C-alpha positions as protocol buffer text, in pm:
chain_id: "A"
residue {
  index: 1
  type: MET
  ca { x: -1332 y: -1132 z: 1386 }
}
residue {
  index: 2
  type: PRO
  ca { x: -1528 y: -1367 z: 1151 }
}
residue {
  index: 3
  type: ASN
  ca { x: -1852 y: -1237 z: 1303 }
}
residue {
  index: 4
  type: ASN
  ca { x: -1761 y: -878 z: 1208 }
}
residue {
  index: 5
  type: ARG
  ca { x: -1686 y: -984 z: 849 }
}
residue {
  index: 6
  type: SER
  ca { x: -2016 y: -1172 z: 824 }
}
residue {
  index: 7
  type: HIS
  ca { x: -2199 y: -868 z: 957 }
}
residue {
  index: 8
  type: LEU
  ca { x: -2021 y: -643 z: 706 }
}
residue {
  index: 9
  type: GLU
  ca { x: -2112 y: -874 z: 417 }
}
residue {
  index: 10
  type: GLU
  ca { x: -2474 y: -883 z: 528 }
}
residue {
  index: 11
  type: ASP
  ca { x: -2465 y: -504 z: 548 }
}
residue {
  index: 12
  type: ILE
  ca { x: -2338 y: -486 z: 188 }
}
residue {
  index: 13
  type: CYS
  ca { x: -2621 y: -715 z: 75 }
}
residue {
  index: 14
  type: ILE
  ca { x: -2873 y: -490 z: 245 }
}
residue {
  index: 15
  type: HIS
  ca { x: -2729 y: -185 z: 69 }
}
residue {
  index: 16
  type: ILE
  ca { x: -2733 y: -356 z: -270 }
}
residue {
  index: 17
  type: PHE
  ca { x: -3091 y: -466 z: -205 }
}
residue {
  index: 18
  type: THR
  ca { x: -3223 y: -122 z: -110 }
}
residue {
  index: 19
  type: VAL
  ca { x: -3031 y: 78 z: -370 }
}
residue {
  index: 20
  type: SER
  ca { x: -3117 y: -165 z: -651 }
}
residue {
  index: 21
  type: ALA
  ca { x: -3485 y: -146 z: -564 }
}
residue {
  index: 22
  type: SER
  ca { x: -3466 y: 234 z: -567 }
}
residue {
  index: 23
  type: MET
  ca { x: -3281 y: 236 z: -897 }
}
residue {
  index: 24
  type: VAL
  ca { x: -3556 y: 29 z: -1061 }
}
residue {
  index: 25
  type: GLY
  ca { x: -3795 y: 309 z: -969 }
}
residue {
  index: 26
  type: VAL
  ca { x: -3554 y: 575 z: -1093 }
}
residue {
  index: 27
  type: CYS
  ca { x: -3514 y: 396 z: -1428 }
}
residue {
  index: 28
  type: LEU
  ca { x: -3890 y: 364 z: -1473 }
}
residue {
  index: 29
  type: THR
  ca { x: -3942 y: 731 z: -1386 }
}
residue {
  index: 30
  type: VAL
  ca { x: -3675 y: 845 z: -1633 }
}
residue {
  index: 31
  type: ILE
  ca { x: -3824 y: 620 z: -1904 }
}
residue {
  index: 32
  type: GLY
  ca { x: -4162 y: 787 z: -1850 }
}
residue {
  index: 33
  type: LEU
  ca { x: -4013 y: 1136 z: -1863 }
}
residue {
  index: 34
  type: LEU
  ca { x: -3806 y: 1047 z: -2167 }
}
residue {
  index: 35
  type: ARG
  ca { x: -4112 y: 916 z: -2350 }
}
residue {
  index: 36
  type: VAL
  ca { x: -4286 y: 1250 z: -2286 }
}
residue {
  index: 37
  type: VAL
  ca { x: -3986 y: 1440 z: -2426 }
}
residue {
  index: 38
  type: ILE
  ca { x: -3972 y: 1207 z: -2726 }
}
residue {
  index: 39
  type: ALA
  ca { x: -4343 y: 1266 z: -2794 }
}
residue {
  index: 40
  type: ILE
  ca { x: -4312 y: 1644 z: -2763 }
}
residue {
  index: 41
  type: ARG
  ca { x: -3986 y: 1696 z: -2956 }
}
residue {
  index: 42
  type: GLN
  ca { x: -4046 y: 1421 z: -3213 }
}
residue {
  index: 43
  type: ILE
  ca { x: -3700 y: 1274 z: -3154 }
}
residue {
  index: 44
  type: ASP
  ca { x: -3615 y: 911 z: -3111 }
}
residue {
  index: 45
  type: SER
  ca { x: -3357 y: 773 z: -2874 }
}
residue {
  index: 46
  type: PHE
  ca { x: -3211 y: 438 z: -2787 }
}
residue {
  index: 47
  type: ALA
  ca { x: -3180 y: 557 z: -2426 }
}
residue {
  index: 48
  type: ASP
  ca { x: -3525 y: 443 z: -2315 }
}
residue {
  index: 49
  type: ASP
  ca { x: -3449 y: 88 z: -2432 }
}
residue {
  index: 50
  type: LEU
  ca { x: -3117 y: 100 z: -2251 }
}
residue {
  index: 51
  type: LEU
  ca { x: -3287 y: 227 z: -1935 }
}
residue {
  index: 52
  type: ALA
  ca { x: -3538 y: -58 z: -1955 }
}
residue {
  index: 53
  type: LEU
  ca { x: -3244 y: -300 z: -1967 }
}
residue {
  index: 54
  type: THR
  ca { x: -3084 y: -132 z: -1665 }
}
residue {
  index: 55
  type: ALA
  ca { x: -3413 y: -154 z: -1476 }
}
residue {
  index: 56
  type: ILE
  ca { x: -3417 y: -530 z: -1540 }
}
residue {
  index: 57
  type: LEU
  ca { x: -3054 y: -560 z: -1430 }
}
residue {
  index: 58
  type: PHE
  ca { x: -3123 y: -363 z: -1112 }
}
residue {
  index: 59
  type: LEU
  ca { x: -3418 y: -594 z: -1044 }
}
residue {
  index: 60
  type: VAL
  ca { x: -3193 y: -899 z: -1092 }
}
residue {
  index: 61
  type: SER
  ca { x: -2939 y: -744 z: -856 }
}
residue {
  index: 62
  type: CYS
  ca { x: -3211 y: -666 z: -601 }
}
residue {
  index: 63
  type: LEU
  ca { x: -3354 y: -1018 z: -610 }
}
residue {
  index: 64
  type: SER
  ca { x: -3006 y: -1172 z: -595 }
}
residue {
  index: 65
  type: SER
  ca { x: -2910 y: -971 z: -290 }
}
residue {
  index: 66
  type: TYR
  ca { x: -3238 y: -1068 z: -126 }
}
residue {
  index: 67
  type: TRP
  ca { x: -3158 y: -1432 z: -199 }
}
residue {
  index: 68
  type: ALA
  ca { x: -2810 y: -1384 z: -49 }
}
residue {
  index: 69
  type: LEU
  ca { x: -2966 y: -1240 z: 265 }
}
residue {
  index: 70
  type: ARG
  ca { x: -3207 y: -1534 z: 294 }
}
residue {
  index: 71
  type: THR
  ca { x: -2960 y: -1816 z: 232 }
}
residue {
  index: 72
  type: ARG
  ca { x: -2821 y: -2013 z: 524 }
}
residue {
  index: 73
  type: SER
  ca { x: -2494 y: -2123 z: 362 }
}
residue {
  index: 74
  type: LYS
  ca { x: -2210 y: -1872 z: 392 }
}
residue {
  index: 75
  type: GLY
  ca { x: -2044 y: -2005 z: 75 }
}
residue {
  index: 76
  type: ARG
  ca { x: -2360 y: -1966 z: -127 }
}
residue {
  index: 77
  type: MET
  ca { x: -2420 y: -1623 z: 26 }
}
residue {
  index: 78
  type: HIS
  ca { x: -2076 y: -1509 z: -96 }
}
residue {
  index: 79
  type: GLN
  ca { x: -2140 y: -1637 z: -449 }
}
residue {
  index: 80
  type: VAL
  ca { x: -2485 y: -1484 z: -478 }
}
residue {
  index: 81
  type: GLU
  ca { x: -2367 y: -1159 z: -322 }
}
residue {
  index: 82
  type: ARG
  ca { x: -2079 y: -1138 z: -569 }
}
residue {
  index: 83
  type: PHE
  ca { x: -2322 y: -1198 z: -856 }
}
residue {
  index: 84
  type: ALA
  ca { x: -2556 y: -926 z: -726 }
}
residue {
  index: 85
  type: ASP
  ca { x: -2263 y: -688 z: -693 }
}
residue {
  index: 86
  type: VAL
  ca { x: -2139 y: -751 z: -1049 }
}
residue {
  index: 87
  type: VAL
  ca { x: -2487 y: -710 z: -1196 }
}
residue {
  index: 88
  type: PHE
  ca { x: -2534 y: -388 z: -995 }
}
residue {
  index: 89
  type: ILE
  ca { x: -2206 y: -242 z: -1128 }
}
residue {
  index: 90
  type: ILE
  ca { x: -2295 y: -336 z: -1487 }
}
residue {
  index: 91
  type: ALA
  ca { x: -2637 y: -173 z: -1448 }
}
residue {
  index: 92
  type: MET
  ca { x: -2479 y: 144 z: -1310 }
}
residue {
  index: 93
  type: LEU
  ca { x: -2236 y: 161 z: -1603 }
}
residue {
  index: 94
  type: LEU
  ca { x: -2518 y: 113 z: -1854 }
}
residue {
  index: 95
  type: MET
  ca { x: -2716 y: 385 z: -1679 }
}
residue {
  index: 96
  type: VAL
  ca { x: -2423 y: 624 z: -1726 }
}
residue {
  index: 97
  type: VAL
  ca { x: -2418 y: 534 z: -2097 }
}
residue {
  index: 98
  type: ALA
  ca { x: -2792 y: 604 z: -2115 }
}
residue {
  index: 99
  type: CYS
  ca { x: -2736 y: 943 z: -1949 }
}
residue {
  index: 100
  type: ILE
  ca { x: -2470 y: 1028 z: -2205 }
}
residue {
  index: 101
  type: ILE
  ca { x: -2706 y: 927 z: -2489 }
}
residue {
  index: 102
  type: ILE
  ca { x: -2986 y: 1140 z: -2341 }
}
residue {
  index: 103
  type: THR
  ca { x: -2755 y: 1437 z: -2300 }
}
residue {
  index: 104
  type: PHE
  ca { x: -2636 y: 1425 z: -2661 }
}
residue {
  index: 105
  type: ALA
  ca { x: -2987 y: 1356 z: -2798 }
}
residue {
  index: 106
  type: VAL
  ca { x: -3128 y: 1662 z: -2619 }
}
residue {
  index: 107
  type: ALA
  ca { x: -2829 y: 1879 z: -2709 }
}
residue {
  index: 108
  type: ILE
  ca { x: -2847 y: 1789 z: -3079 }
}
residue {
  index: 109
  type: SER
  ca { x: -3221 y: 1846 z: -3116 }
}
């Protein structure tokens, strides 16, 4: 049974790693698109700054999960994996806030 749990935890780390890396790209793409909209409509938004922060947090989560996958100590793997998970959730929540800001900024203008 411990082997199945270890495999499951490694599987979670792999998912955090791949999704976090993808989300960095998504954040950067949205920042680029948002900058184009800001230039065209002459509106300013805090959302691009918030998305830059989420991109950094997703990168921290990605690197942390990679570190968890590479570590040999199970105890350290659990700590680093938990950290990566918390940072990932915070980044997702901030991304939702950025989406709300973008929605209201576009709707108001």
